[in-house]
Amino acid sequence: MSLSATTAPPSPAAPPSPDLPSRQRRGRLLNRLDVKYSPYLYIAPFFLIFGAFGLYPMVRTAWMSLHDWDMIGDHSFIGFDNYTRLFSDEYFWNALVNTFGIFAMSTIPQLLLALFLANLLNRTFLRAKTFFRMAIFMPNVVSVAAVAIVFGMLFQREFGLFNWLLSFVGVDPVDWDGQRWSSWFAISSMVNWRWTGYNTLILLAGMQAIPKDLYEAAEIDGAGPWRQFWQITLPMLKPTFTFVVILSTIGGMQLFTEPLLFANGNILGGSQREFQTLAMYMYEMGIANLNTAGYGAAVAWAIFMIIVVVSLVNFLLVRRSAK
């Protein structure tokens, strides 16, 4: 028997599925939708959280600021009366002066010290760099309540460490929380101790991003460390330093926890409002006093506008000085 007689004939090929083109079109459509819209799904949680806890409170506060709002539920539309009231409110201006005073006494020394420490930690001759970087960040990790308790004990009038040291040079005990300038200094020292290390690490990260070739070329040309700092480090550090300045401005204008704890929970900031900040005054008007929630909302928006203006001014000053 021949091979051809025993071999079965090949089976015909299966016909293509009639719905195959439709499945291919559906797959291409889903692929285009995935490429086009999936990024929005990935970032949607941020916008949902920001809308619920950021945008909505801002809009709600703006609406409340246009009303004579009572937290019990009564409110009536009064337009911009709450904002015009700010111009004649002596307590608001007192809080504004206190805020700017503490901001100036804390932010300026803090940034200068952070810049010095960052430049020191960036030096090649320094040993145990990791230890010092961790140590300088530790104050920011400590609870602000613990910081306030410790500094409150240091600045006590009768048994505080600083008054004890001042007694050796013949200075009478200072009532740190009873006078404006002394309370500003005490709160500023607390803020500086807590946030200097944080800003130092940000500036250090910016310094480490500067190409080392620039320093090597400057050293070959005979430039010393001081000239390298002014001619290379500061100009190249401008974006990072601008970010730190704006961040410190926002934090300084919203200062609340440190002065509140320094005052032992007194929202007035001293018996004569010696160190009541804008954030504390906003809390007093908007939450502590239930009948002036609308005015407290106006104070909140005033703080927001002041932060925008001061941040813009600082940005322009830093940008101009770095040219």
Coordinates of C-alpha atoms in Angstrom, one line a residue:
M1 CA 0.0 0.0 0.0
S2 CA 1.4 3.4 -1.0
L3 CA 1.9 6.3 1.5
S4 CA -0.4 8.5 -0.4
A5 CA -3.2 6.1 0.0
T6 CA -2.9 5.9 3.8
T7 CA -2.4 9.6 4.5
A8 CA -5.6 11.5 5.4
P9 CA -6.3 14.6 3.4
P10 CA -5.5 17.9 5.3
S11 CA -8.4 19.6 7.1
P12 CA -9.5 22.9 5.7
A13 CA -8.4 26.1 7.7
A14 CA -10.9 27.4 10.1
P15 CA -12.7 30.5 8.8
P16 CA -11.8 33.8 10.6
S17 CA -14.2 34.8 13.4
P18 CA -16.7 37.4 12.2
D19 CA -16.3 39.5 15.4
L20 CA -12.5 39.6 15.2
P21 CA -12.3 43.1 13.6
S22 CA -14.7 44.4 16.2
R23 CA -12.5 43.1 19.0
Q24 CA -9.5 44.7 17.5
R25 CA -11.2 48.0 17.2
R26 CA -12.4 47.7 20.8
G27 CA -8.9 46.9 21.9
R28 CA -7.4 49.9 20.1
L29 CA -10.1 52.2 21.5
L30 CA -9.4 51.0 25.1
N31 CA -5.7 51.5 24.5
R32 CA -6.3 55.1 23.4
L33 CA -8.6 55.7 26.3
D34 CA -6.0 54.3 28.7
V35 CA -3.2 56.4 27.3
K36 CA -5.3 59.6 27.3
Y37 CA -7.3 59.4 30.5
S38 CA -5.4 57.1 32.9
P39 CA -2.9 59.9 34.0
Y40 CA -5.9 61.9 35.2
L41 CA -7.1 58.9 37.3
Y42 CA -3.7 58.6 38.9
I43 CA -3.7 62.3 40.0
A44 CA -7.4 62.4 40.8
P45 CA -6.9 61.5 44.5
F46 CA -4.8 64.5 45.1
F47 CA -7.3 66.9 43.5
L48 CA -10.2 65.2 45.4
I49 CA -8.4 65.6 48.7
F50 CA -7.3 69.2 47.8
G51 CA -10.9 70.1 46.8
A52 CA -12.3 68.7 50.0
F53 CA -9.8 70.0 52.5
G54 CA -8.2 72.9 50.6
L55 CA -10.4 74.6 47.9
Y56 CA -13.8 74.1 49.6
P57 CA -12.6 75.6 53.0
M58 CA -11.2 78.6 51.1
V59 CA -14.4 79.2 49.2
R60 CA -16.4 78.6 52.3
T61 CA -14.3 81.0 54.3
A62 CA -14.6 83.7 51.6
W63 CA -18.4 83.3 51.7
M64 CA -18.4 83.5 55.5
S65 CA -16.3 86.7 55.4
L66 CA -19.1 88.5 53.5
H67 CA -21.6 87.8 56.3
D68 CA -22.3 88.6 59.9
W69 CA -21.9 84.9 60.7
D70 CA -22.9 83.3 64.0
M71 CA -21.6 79.8 64.6
I72 CA -25.0 78.9 66.1
G73 CA -26.5 79.3 62.6
D74 CA -27.6 82.9 62.2
H75 CA -26.0 85.0 59.4
S76 CA -26.8 87.9 57.2
F77 CA -25.1 89.3 54.2
I78 CA -23.1 92.5 54.9
G79 CA -20.7 92.7 51.9
F80 CA -17.2 93.9 52.6
D81 CA -18.0 95.4 56.0
N82 CA -15.8 92.8 57.8
Y83 CA -12.9 93.9 55.6
T84 CA -13.4 97.6 56.2
R85 CA -13.6 96.8 59.9
L86 CA -10.0 95.5 59.8
F87 CA -8.6 99.0 59.1
S88 CA -10.0 100.4 62.3
D89 CA -9.4 97.3 64.5
E90 CA -6.5 98.1 66.8
Y91 CA -6.2 94.5 67.9
F92 CA -5.7 93.4 64.3
W93 CA -2.9 95.9 63.7
N94 CA -1.4 94.9 67.0
A95 CA -1.4 91.3 65.9
L96 CA 0.0 92.3 62.5
V97 CA 2.9 94.2 64.2
N98 CA 3.6 91.2 66.4
T99 CA 3.6 88.8 63.5
F100 CA 6.0 90.8 61.5
G101 CA 8.3 91.5 64.5
I102 CA 8.6 87.8 65.3
F103 CA 8.9 86.9 61.6
A104 CA 11.8 89.3 61.2
M105 CA 13.6 88.2 64.4
S106 CA 13.3 84.5 63.5
T107 CA 13.4 84.2 59.7
I108 CA 16.4 86.5 59.0
P109 CA 18.8 84.9 61.5
Q110 CA 17.4 81.5 60.8
L111 CA 18.2 81.7 57.0
L112 CA 21.6 83.2 57.6
L113 CA 22.5 80.4 60.1
A114 CA 21.1 77.7 57.8
L115 CA 23.1 79.0 54.9
F116 CA 26.3 79.0 57.0
L117 CA 25.7 75.5 58.4
A118 CA 24.8 74.1 54.9
N119 CA 28.0 75.5 53.5
L120 CA 30.0 74.0 56.4
L121 CA 28.4 70.6 56.0
N122 CA 29.1 70.7 52.3
R123 CA 32.9 71.0 52.9
T124 CA 35.1 68.0 52.1
F125 CA 37.3 68.3 55.2
L126 CA 34.4 67.7 57.6
R127 CA 34.2 64.2 59.0
A128 CA 31.1 62.3 60.2
K129 CA 28.9 64.3 57.9
T130 CA 26.0 61.9 58.2
F131 CA 26.0 62.2 62.0
F132 CA 25.9 66.0 61.9
R133 CA 23.2 66.0 59.2
M134 CA 21.0 63.8 61.4
A135 CA 21.8 65.8 64.5
I136 CA 21.0 69.1 62.9
F137 CA 17.6 67.8 61.9
M138 CA 16.6 66.4 65.3
P139 CA 15.0 69.6 66.6
N140 CA 12.5 69.5 63.8
V141 CA 11.4 66.0 64.8
V142 CA 10.8 66.9 68.5
S143 CA 7.2 67.7 69.4
V144 CA 6.5 71.4 69.4
A145 CA 4.7 71.0 72.7
A146 CA 7.9 69.6 74.3
V147 CA 9.9 72.4 72.7
A148 CA 7.5 75.0 74.1
I149 CA 7.7 73.5 77.6
V150 CA 11.5 73.4 77.6
F151 CA 11.8 77.0 76.4
G152 CA 9.1 78.1 78.7
M153 CA 11.2 76.8 81.6
L154 CA 14.4 78.4 80.2
F155 CA 12.6 81.8 80.0
Q156 CA 11.0 81.8 83.4
R157 CA 11.3 85.0 85.3
E158 CA 12.3 83.6 88.7
F159 CA 14.1 80.3 88.0
G160 CA 14.8 80.4 84.3
L161 CA 18.3 79.6 83.0
F162 CA 18.6 82.8 80.9
N163 CA 17.8 85.1 83.8
W164 CA 20.3 83.2 85.9
L165 CA 23.0 83.8 83.3
L166 CA 22.0 87.4 83.0
S167 CA 22.4 87.9 86.7
F168 CA 26.2 87.2 86.4
V169 CA 26.5 90.4 84.3
G170 CA 24.4 92.5 86.6
V171 CA 21.2 92.4 84.5
D172 CA 17.9 92.3 86.4
P173 CA 15.5 89.4 85.8
V174 CA 13.6 89.9 82.6
D175 CA 9.8 89.2 82.4
W176 CA 10.1 87.4 79.1
D177 CA 6.3 87.0 78.6
G178 CA 5.3 90.4 80.0
Q179 CA 7.0 92.7 77.5
R180 CA 6.8 92.9 73.7
W181 CA 10.4 92.7 72.7
S182 CA 11.4 90.1 75.2
S183 CA 8.5 87.8 74.2
W184 CA 9.4 88.3 70.6
F185 CA 13.0 87.2 71.3
A186 CA 11.8 84.2 73.3
I187 CA 9.4 82.9 70.6
S188 CA 11.9 83.7 67.9
S189 CA 14.6 81.6 69.6
M190 CA 12.1 78.7 69.8
V191 CA 11.3 79.0 66.1
N192 CA 15.0 79.3 65.1
W193 CA 16.0 76.3 67.2
R194 CA 13.2 74.1 65.6
W195 CA 13.5 75.1 61.9
T196 CA 17.1 76.0 61.3
G197 CA 18.1 72.4 60.7
Y198 CA 15.2 71.8 58.3
N199 CA 16.2 74.7 56.1
T200 CA 19.9 73.7 56.4
L201 CA 19.2 70.3 54.8
I202 CA 17.2 71.9 52.0
L203 CA 20.1 74.3 51.2
L204 CA 22.6 71.5 51.5
A205 CA 20.7 69.5 48.9
G206 CA 20.8 72.5 46.6
M207 CA 24.6 72.9 47.2
Q208 CA 25.3 69.3 46.4
A209 CA 23.6 69.7 43.1
I210 CA 26.1 72.3 42.0
P211 CA 28.7 70.7 39.6
K212 CA 32.1 70.2 41.4
D213 CA 33.9 71.1 38.2
L214 CA 33.1 74.8 38.8
Y215 CA 34.8 74.7 42.2
E216 CA 37.8 72.9 40.7
A217 CA 38.1 75.4 37.9
A218 CA 37.8 78.3 40.4
E219 CA 40.4 76.8 42.7
I220 CA 42.8 76.5 39.7
D221 CA 42.2 80.1 38.9
G222 CA 43.2 81.0 42.5
A223 CA 39.8 81.7 44.0
G224 CA 39.6 81.0 47.7
P225 CA 36.7 79.5 49.6
W226 CA 35.1 82.9 50.4
R227 CA 35.2 84.0 46.7
Q228 CA 33.9 80.6 45.6
F229 CA 31.0 80.9 47.9
W230 CA 30.0 84.4 46.6
Q231 CA 30.7 83.8 42.9
I232 CA 29.6 80.1 42.6
T233 CA 27.5 78.9 45.5
L234 CA 25.1 81.8 46.0
P235 CA 24.3 82.3 42.3
M236 CA 23.8 78.6 41.7
L237 CA 21.8 78.3 44.9
K238 CA 19.3 81.0 43.9
P239 CA 16.3 78.7 43.1
T240 CA 16.7 76.7 46.3
F241 CA 17.2 79.7 48.4
T242 CA 14.2 81.4 46.9
F243 CA 12.1 78.3 47.8
V244 CA 13.4 78.3 51.4
V245 CA 12.6 82.1 51.7
I246 CA 9.0 81.6 50.5
L247 CA 8.5 78.6 52.7
S248 CA 9.8 80.4 55.7
T249 CA 7.6 83.4 54.9
I250 CA 4.5 81.3 54.8
G251 CA 5.4 79.6 58.1
G252 CA 6.3 82.9 59.7
M253 CA 3.1 84.6 58.8
Q254 CA 1.1 81.6 60.1
L255 CA 2.9 81.4 63.4
F256 CA 0.4 80.0 65.9
T257 CA 1.6 77.0 68.0
E258 CA 4.8 78.4 69.5
P259 CA 3.3 81.7 70.8
L260 CA 0.2 79.9 72.0
L261 CA 2.1 77.4 74.1
F262 CA 4.5 80.1 75.3
A263 CA 1.4 81.9 76.6
N264 CA 0.3 78.7 78.4
G265 CA -2.8 78.4 76.1
N266 CA -3.8 82.1 76.5
I267 CA -5.2 83.0 73.0
L268 CA -4.7 86.7 73.8
G269 CA -0.9 86.2 73.7
G270 CA -0.1 87.8 77.1
S271 CA -2.1 90.0 79.4
Q272 CA -1.8 93.0 77.1
R273 CA -1.6 91.0 73.8
E274 CA 2.2 91.5 73.7
F275 CA 2.8 88.6 71.3
Q276 CA -0.6 87.7 69.8
T277 CA -0.1 86.8 66.2
L278 CA -2.5 87.1 63.3
A279 CA -3.2 83.4 63.4
M280 CA -4.0 83.6 67.1
Y281 CA -6.3 86.6 66.5
M282 CA -8.0 84.7 63.7
Y283 CA -8.6 81.8 66.1
E284 CA -10.0 84.2 68.8
M285 CA -12.4 85.9 66.4
G286 CA -13.4 82.9 64.3
I287 CA -13.6 80.0 66.8
A288 CA -13.2 81.2 70.4
N289 CA -15.8 83.9 69.9
L290 CA -18.8 82.2 68.3
N291 CA -20.5 85.5 67.5
T292 CA -17.8 86.8 65.2
A293 CA -17.1 83.9 62.9
G294 CA -17.6 86.0 59.8
Y295 CA -15.0 88.6 61.0
G296 CA -12.6 85.7 61.8
A297 CA -13.0 84.5 58.2
A298 CA -12.1 88.0 57.0
V299 CA -9.0 87.9 59.2
A300 CA -8.1 84.6 57.6
W301 CA -8.4 86.0 54.1
A302 CA -6.4 89.0 55.2
I303 CA -3.6 86.6 56.3
F304 CA -3.7 84.9 53.0
M305 CA -3.3 88.1 51.0
I306 CA -0.5 89.3 53.3
I307 CA 1.3 86.0 52.8
V308 CA 1.0 86.3 49.0
V309 CA 2.3 89.9 49.0
V310 CA 5.2 89.3 51.4
S311 CA 6.2 86.1 49.5
L312 CA 6.1 88.0 46.2
V313 CA 8.2 90.8 47.7
N314 CA 10.7 88.3 49.1
F315 CA 10.9 86.5 45.8
L316 CA 11.7 89.7 43.9
L317 CA 14.3 90.8 46.5
V318 CA 16.1 87.4 46.4
R319 CA 15.9 87.3 42.6
R320 CA 17.3 90.8 42.3
S321 CA 20.1 90.3 44.9
A322 CA 21.2 87.1 43.2
K323 CA 21.8 88.8 39.8

